[in-house]
PDB file of C-alpha atoms in Angstrom:
ATOM      1  CA  MET A   1     -19.131  12.836 -10.495  1.00  0.00           C
ATOM      2  CA  ALA A   2     -15.687  12.738 -12.948  1.00  0.00           C
ATOM      3  CA  ILE A   3     -13.529  11.406 -10.531  1.00  0.00           C
ATOM      4  CA  PHE A   4     -15.896   8.608  -9.087  1.00  0.00           C
ATOM      5  CA  LEU A   5     -16.486   7.471 -12.424  1.00  0.00           C
ATOM      6  CA  THR A   6     -13.146   7.456 -12.979  1.00  0.00           C
ATOM      7  CA  ALA A   7     -12.335   5.272 -10.362  1.00  0.00           C
ATOM      8  CA  ILE A   8     -14.611   2.367 -11.493  1.00  0.00           C
ATOM      9  CA  ALA A   9     -12.874   3.046 -14.705  1.00  0.00           C
ATOM     10  CA  LEU A  10     -10.194   2.501 -14.437  1.00  0.00           C
ATOM     11  CA  GLN A  11     -11.030  -0.677 -12.020  1.00  0.00           C
ATOM     12  CA  GLN A  12     -12.755  -2.332 -15.543  1.00  0.00           C
ATOM     13  CA  ALA A  13      -9.410  -1.224 -17.101  1.00  0.00           C
ATOM     14  CA  SER A  14      -6.801  -2.629 -15.733  1.00  0.00           C
ATOM     15  CA  THR A  15      -8.100  -6.554 -16.020  1.00  0.00           C
ATOM     16  CA  ARG A  16     -10.213  -6.406 -19.107  1.00  0.00           C
ATOM     17  CA  PRO A  17      -9.645  -6.997 -23.146  1.00  0.00           C
ATOM     18  CA  TRP A  18      -8.358  -3.650 -24.896  1.00  0.00           C
ATOM     19  CA  GLY A  19      -7.269  -5.272 -27.943  1.00  0.00           C
ATOM     20  CA  TRP A  20      -7.832  -8.011 -30.336  1.00  0.00           C
ATOM     21  CA  GLY A  21      -6.187  -9.348 -33.134  1.00  0.00           C
ATOM     22  CA  SER A  22      -6.640 -11.696 -35.436  1.00  0.00           C
ATOM     23  CA  ALA A  23      -4.033 -14.587 -36.767  1.00  0.00           C
ATOM     24  CA  SER A  24      -2.989 -16.141 -40.392  1.00  0.00           C
ATOM     25  CA  ASP A  25      -3.887 -19.345 -38.411  1.00  0.00           C
ATOM     26  CA  GLY A  26      -7.371 -18.380 -37.620  1.00  0.00           C
ATOM     27  CA  SER A  27      -5.800 -17.720 -34.149  1.00  0.00           C
ATOM     28  CA  ARG A  28      -7.271 -14.932 -32.877  1.00  0.00           C
ATOM     29  CA  TYR A  29      -5.672 -12.496 -30.218  1.00  0.00           C
ATOM     30  CA  GLU A  30      -6.322 -10.652 -27.173  1.00  0.00           C
ATOM     31  CA  LEU A  31      -4.092  -8.420 -25.229  1.00  0.00           C
ATOM     32  CA  SER A  32      -4.747  -6.709 -21.607  1.00  0.00           C
ATOM     33  CA  PRO A  33      -2.564  -4.552 -19.081  1.00  0.00           C
ATOM     34  CA  VAL A  34      -2.307  -7.830 -17.565  1.00  0.00           C
ATOM     35  CA  GLY A  35      -1.385 -10.655 -20.068  1.00  0.00           C
ATOM     36  CA  LEU A  36      -2.221 -11.774 -23.655  1.00  0.00           C
ATOM     37  CA  SER A  37      -4.314 -14.899 -24.745  1.00  0.00           C
ATOM     38  CA  ARG A  38      -4.292 -16.901 -27.663  1.00  0.00           C
ATOM     39  CA  LEU A  39      -7.903 -18.549 -28.393  1.00  0.00           C
ATOM     40  CA  GLU A  40      -7.977 -21.442 -30.850  1.00  0.00           C
ATOM     41  CA  GLY A  41     -10.727 -23.324 -32.778  1.00  0.00           C
ATOM     42  CA  GLY A  42     -14.482 -22.795 -33.504  1.00  0.00           C
ATOM     43  CA  ASP A  43     -14.918 -19.371 -35.027  1.00  0.00           C
ATOM     44  CA  ALA A  44     -12.085 -18.273 -32.418  1.00  0.00           C
ATOM     45  CA  THR A  45     -14.057 -16.296 -30.386  1.00  0.00           C
ATOM     46  CA  ARG A  46     -14.377 -15.673 -26.831  1.00  0.00           C
ATOM     47  CA  ARG A  47     -17.403 -18.482 -26.541  1.00  0.00           C
ATOM     48  CA  ASP A  48     -16.756 -20.838 -28.997  1.00  0.00           C
ATOM     49  CA  ALA A  49     -12.939 -21.713 -28.397  1.00  0.00           C
ATOM     50  CA  SER A  50     -12.140 -24.867 -28.210  1.00  0.00           C
ATOM     51  CA  ALA A  51      -8.650 -24.095 -26.715  1.00  0.00           C
ATOM     52  CA  ARG A  52      -7.652 -21.169 -24.745  1.00  0.00           C
ATOM     53  CA  THR A  53      -3.807 -20.156 -23.675  1.00  0.00           C
ATOM     54  CA  ASP A  54      -2.811 -17.084 -21.493  1.00  0.00           C
ATOM     55  CA  CYS A  55       0.126 -15.743 -20.499  1.00  0.00           C
ATOM     56  CA  ARG A  56       0.248 -13.500 -17.985  1.00  0.00           C
ATOM     57  CA  TRP A  57       3.028 -10.300 -16.874  1.00  0.00           C
ATOM     58  CA  TRP A  58       0.550  -9.371 -14.255  1.00  0.00           C
ATOM     59  CA  PRO A  59       0.947 -11.846 -12.079  1.00  0.00           C
ATOM     60  CA  VAL A  60       3.772 -14.120 -14.224  1.00  0.00           C
ATOM     61  CA  TYR A  61       1.874 -17.568 -15.420  1.00  0.00           C
ATOM     62  CA  GLY A  62       0.687 -19.330 -17.629  1.00  0.00           C
ATOM     63  CA  ASP A  63       2.299 -20.391 -21.741  1.00  0.00           C
ATOM     64  CA  PRO A  64       6.037 -18.211 -21.318  1.00  0.00           C
ATOM     65  CA  ALA A  65       6.429 -18.816 -24.983  1.00  0.00           C
ATOM     66  CA  LEU A  66       3.271 -16.490 -25.723  1.00  0.00           C
ATOM     67  CA  CYS A  67       4.652 -13.767 -23.603  1.00  0.00           C
ATOM     68  CA  GLY A  68       8.428 -14.209 -25.503  1.00  0.00           C
ATOM     69  CA  VAL A  69      10.055 -10.669 -26.108  1.00  0.00           C
ATOM     70  CA  ARG A  70      10.821 -10.072 -29.859  1.00  0.00           C
ATOM     71  CA  PRO A  71      14.767  -9.274 -29.701  1.00  0.00           C
ATOM     72  CA  ASP A  72      14.552  -5.453 -30.063  1.00  0.00           C
ATOM     73  CA  GLY A  73      11.399  -5.643 -27.836  1.00  0.00           C
ATOM     74  CA  GLU A  74      13.530  -5.641 -24.024  1.00  0.00           C
ATOM     75  CA  ALA A  75      12.685  -2.075 -23.477  1.00  0.00           C
ATOM     76  CA  ALA A  76       9.148  -1.838 -25.025  1.00  0.00           C
ATOM     77  CA  TYR A  77       8.480  -4.569 -22.705  1.00  0.00           C
ATOM     78  CA  ARG A  78       9.604  -2.973 -19.686  1.00  0.00           C
ATOM     79  CA  ARG A  79       6.960  -0.405 -19.995  1.00  0.00           C
ATOM     80  CA  LEU A  80       4.233  -2.817 -21.650  1.00  0.00           C
ATOM     81  CA  ARG A  81       4.951  -4.422 -18.018  1.00  0.00           C
ATOM     82  CA  LEU A  82       4.426  -1.027 -16.323  1.00  0.00           C
ATOM     83  CA  ALA A  83       0.854  -0.244 -17.299  1.00  0.00           C
ATOM     84  CA  TYR A  84      -0.980  -2.251 -14.360  1.00  0.00           C
ATOM     85  CA  PRO A  85       0.936  -1.131 -12.144  1.00  0.00           C
ATOM     86  CA  ALA A  86       0.324   2.572 -13.082  1.00  0.00           C
ATOM     87  CA  LEU A  87      -3.683   2.045 -14.453  1.00  0.00           C
ATOM     88  CA  GLN A  88      -3.915   0.630 -10.169  1.00  0.00           C
ATOM     89  CA  VAL A  89      -1.893   3.860  -8.721  1.00  0.00           C
ATOM     90  CA  ALA A  90      -4.220   6.184 -10.888  1.00  0.00           C
ATOM     91  CA  MET A  91      -7.225   4.225 -10.309  1.00  0.00           C
ATOM     92  CA  TRP A  92      -6.287   4.416  -5.842  1.00  0.00           C
ATOM     93  CA  LEU A  93      -5.612   8.379  -6.706  1.00  0.00           C
ATOM     94  CA  ALA A  94      -8.556   8.559  -8.105  1.00  0.00           C
ATOM     95  CA  VAL A  95     -10.651   7.524  -4.918  1.00  0.00           C
ATOM     96  CA  ALA A  96      -8.475   8.971  -2.615  1.00  0.00           C
ATOM     97  CA  SER A  97      -8.926  12.606  -4.587  1.00  0.00           C
ATOM     98  CA  LEU A  98     -12.557  11.862  -4.722  1.00  0.00           C
ATOM     99  CA  LEU A  99     -12.171  11.682  -0.460  1.00  0.00           C
ATOM    100  CA  LEU A 100     -10.375  14.848  -1.207  1.00  0.00           C
ATOM    101  CA  GLN A 101     -12.727  16.634  -2.890  1.00  0.00           C
ATOM    102  CA  THR A 102     -15.687  15.558  -0.929  1.00  0.00           C
ATOM    103  CA  LEU A 103     -13.778  16.808   1.949  1.00  0.00           C
ATOM    104  CA  ARG A 104     -12.501  20.046   0.913  1.00  0.00           C
ATOM    105  CA  ILE A 105      -8.952  19.600   1.880  1.00  0.00           C
ATOM    106  CA  PRO A 106      -7.081  20.787   1.501  1.00  0.00           C
ATOM    107  CA  ARG A 107      -8.788  23.869   0.033  1.00  0.00           C
ATOM    108  CA  GLN A 108      -6.110  26.123  -1.742  1.00  0.00           C
ATOM    109  CA  ARG A 109      -7.156  24.790  -6.525  1.00  0.00           C
ATOM    110  CA  LEU A 110      -4.161  24.305  -7.161  1.00  0.00           C
ATOM    111  CA  TRP A 111      -4.019  20.752  -4.503  1.00  0.00           C
ATOM    112  CA  GLN A 112      -7.166  20.177  -5.382  1.00  0.00           C
ATOM    113  CA  GLY A 113      -6.496  19.586  -9.133  1.00  0.00           C
ATOM    114  CA  ALA A 114      -3.149  17.908  -8.231  1.00  0.00           C
ATOM    115  CA  ALA A 115      -4.707  14.049  -7.875  1.00  0.00           C
ATOM    116  CA  PRO A 116      -6.618  14.238 -10.555  1.00  0.00           C
ATOM    117  CA  LEU A 117      -4.035  15.649 -12.600  1.00  0.00           C
ATOM    118  CA  ALA A 118      -2.095  13.118 -12.088  1.00  0.00           C
ATOM    119  CA  THR A 119      -4.321  10.255 -12.338  1.00  0.00           C
ATOM    120  CA  CYS A 120      -5.160  11.421 -15.568  1.00  0.00           C
ATOM    121  CA  ALA A 121      -1.448  11.559 -16.379  1.00  0.00           C
ATOM    122  CA  LEU A 122      -1.245   8.036 -15.152  1.00  0.00           C
ATOM    123  CA  SER A 123      -4.110   6.775 -17.020  1.00  0.00           C
ATOM    124  CA  ALA A 124      -2.535   8.235 -20.197  1.00  0.00           C
ATOM    125  CA  ALA A 125       1.024   6.684 -19.590  1.00  0.00           C
ATOM    126  CA  GLY A 126      -0.985   3.089 -19.348  1.00  0.00           C
ATOM    127  CA  VAL A 127      -2.859   3.898 -22.015  1.00  0.00           C
ATOM    128  CA  HIS A 128       0.120   4.327 -23.922  1.00  0.00           C
ATOM    129  CA  PHE A 129       2.325   1.748 -22.861  1.00  0.00           C
ATOM    130  CA  VAL A 130      -0.415  -1.145 -23.870  1.00  0.00           C
ATOM    131  CA  SER A 131      -1.423   0.125 -27.173  1.00  0.00           C
ATOM    132  CA  ARG A 132       1.775   1.127 -28.598  1.00  0.00           C
ATOM    133  CA  GLU A 133       4.228  -1.168 -26.682  1.00  0.00           C
ATOM    134  CA  ALA A 134       2.791  -4.591 -26.420  1.00  0.00           C
ATOM    135  CA  PRO A 135       3.301  -4.743 -30.733  1.00  0.00           C
ATOM    136  CA  ARG A 136       6.334  -3.576 -30.125  1.00  0.00           C
ATOM    137  CA  ALA A 137       7.182  -5.919 -27.903  1.00  0.00           C
ATOM    138  CA  LEU A 138       6.065  -9.610 -27.954  1.00  0.00           C
ATOM    139  CA  ASN A 139       6.950 -12.082 -30.588  1.00  0.00           C
ATOM    140  CA  ALA A 140       3.251 -13.617 -30.638  1.00  0.00           C
ATOM    141  CA  LEU A 141       2.205  -9.835 -32.283  1.00  0.00           C
ATOM    142  CA  GLN A 142       4.506  -9.672 -34.965  1.00  0.00           C
ATOM    143  CA  GLN A 143       2.469 -10.724 -37.761  1.00  0.00           C
ATOM    144  CA  VAL A 144      -1.131  -9.768 -36.073  1.00  0.00           C
ATOM    145  CA  ASP A 145      -2.871  -6.753 -36.769  1.00  0.00           C
ATOM    146  CA  LEU A 146      -4.214  -5.222 -33.664  1.00  0.00           C
ATOM    147  CA  HIS A 147      -7.690  -3.762 -33.187  1.00  0.00           C
ATOM    148  CA  PHE A 148      -7.977  -1.206 -29.777  1.00  0.00           C
ATOM    149  CA  GLY A 149     -11.465  -0.648 -29.246  1.00  0.00           C
ATOM    150  CA  GLU A 150     -12.207  -3.782 -26.664  1.00  0.00           C
ATOM    151  CA  PHE A 151     -14.381  -2.520 -23.049  1.00  0.00           C
ATOM    152  CA  GLY A 152     -10.403  -2.262 -20.988  1.00  0.00           C
ATOM    153  CA  PHE A 153      -9.161   0.381 -23.681  1.00  0.00           C
ATOM    154  CA  VAL A 154     -12.416   2.277 -23.822  1.00  0.00           C
ATOM    155  CA  CYS A 155     -12.775   2.552 -20.192  1.00  0.00           C
ATOM    156  CA  GLY A 156      -8.536   2.922 -19.745  1.00  0.00           C
ATOM    157  CA  VAL A 157      -9.216   6.471 -22.544  1.00  0.00           C
ATOM    158  CA  ALA A 158     -12.539   7.509 -20.409  1.00  0.00           C
ATOM    159  CA  ALA A 159     -10.636   7.404 -17.166  1.00  0.00           C
ATOM    160  CA  VAL A 160      -7.930  10.077 -19.566  1.00  0.00           C
ATOM    161  CA  VAL A 161     -11.277  11.954 -20.225  1.00  0.00           C
ATOM    162  CA  LEU A 162     -12.954  11.980 -17.012  1.00  0.00           C
ATOM    163  CA  SER A 163      -9.872  12.895 -14.809  1.00  0.00           C
ATOM    164  CA  GLY A 164      -9.009  15.355 -17.045  1.00  0.00           C
ATOM    165  CA  PHE A 165     -12.318  17.024 -16.886  1.00  0.00           C
ATOM    166  CA  SER A 166     -12.360  16.478 -13.009  1.00  0.00           C
ATOM    167  CA  ALA A 167      -8.587  18.189 -12.516  1.00  0.00           C
ATOM    168  CA  LEU A 168      -9.974  21.045 -14.778  1.00  0.00           C
ATOM    169  CA  VAL A 169     -13.767  21.649 -12.700  1.00  0.00           C
ATOM    170  CA  ALA A 170     -11.106  21.519  -9.629  1.00  0.00           C
ATOM    171  CA  LEU A 171      -8.286  24.367 -10.853  1.00  0.00           C
ATOM    172  CA  ARG A 172     -10.931  26.403 -12.063  1.00  0.00           C
ATOM    173  CA  GLU A 173     -11.698  29.750 -11.172  1.00  0.00           C
ATOM    174  CA  PRO A 174     -15.002  30.293  -8.672  1.00  0.00           C
ATOM    175  CA  PRO A 175     -17.163  32.394 -10.311  1.00  0.00           C
ATOM    176  CA  PRO A 176     -17.803  35.961  -8.859  1.00  0.00           C
ATOM    177  CA  PRO A 177     -20.231  36.760  -6.048  1.00  0.00           C
ATOM    178  CA  VAL A 178     -23.300  37.920  -7.201  1.00  0.00           C
ATOM    179  CA  SER A 179     -23.847  41.394  -5.782  1.00  0.00           C
ATOM    180  CA  ASP A 180     -27.732  43.117  -5.824  1.00  0.00           C
ATOM    181  CA  PRO A 181     -28.311  45.849  -7.517  1.00  0.00           C
TER     182      PRO A 181
END
């Protein structure tokens, strides 16, 4: 069940907003594994913003100035761009793991636990890449205090926990047989 929930969480985490921050000019920024959005006007909430500007790196489109890379942020930007592929590979690995666990193929515990463990590692990498590398990579976020906790971020963290739990369950030692006295 945990690996099934992991796949769902990763599907949601891949494109939903992870964090937000407000700039001194009153605009609001939303960050996701696929890009950055700037909302202006009104109170700059999702529903009341009069103007929305998007920049995506997966797929590439939108306002390239919004996704401008800081002079010292090229390496961080490359890692940030790895978040979406890492989350997608983790999601499909979770689906494969669900099939393997359901069919009990292969029967060895080590191999049963390998797929959810790899899912956990890739999910954790995706969480790290978005939460740590975005502020270091993007000019637009230089003066913005990002707050992580949006639905996508929660799903990403949940995927790490659930896939780790699934790996532990798959790797656990089976209980000894109960003998009749």
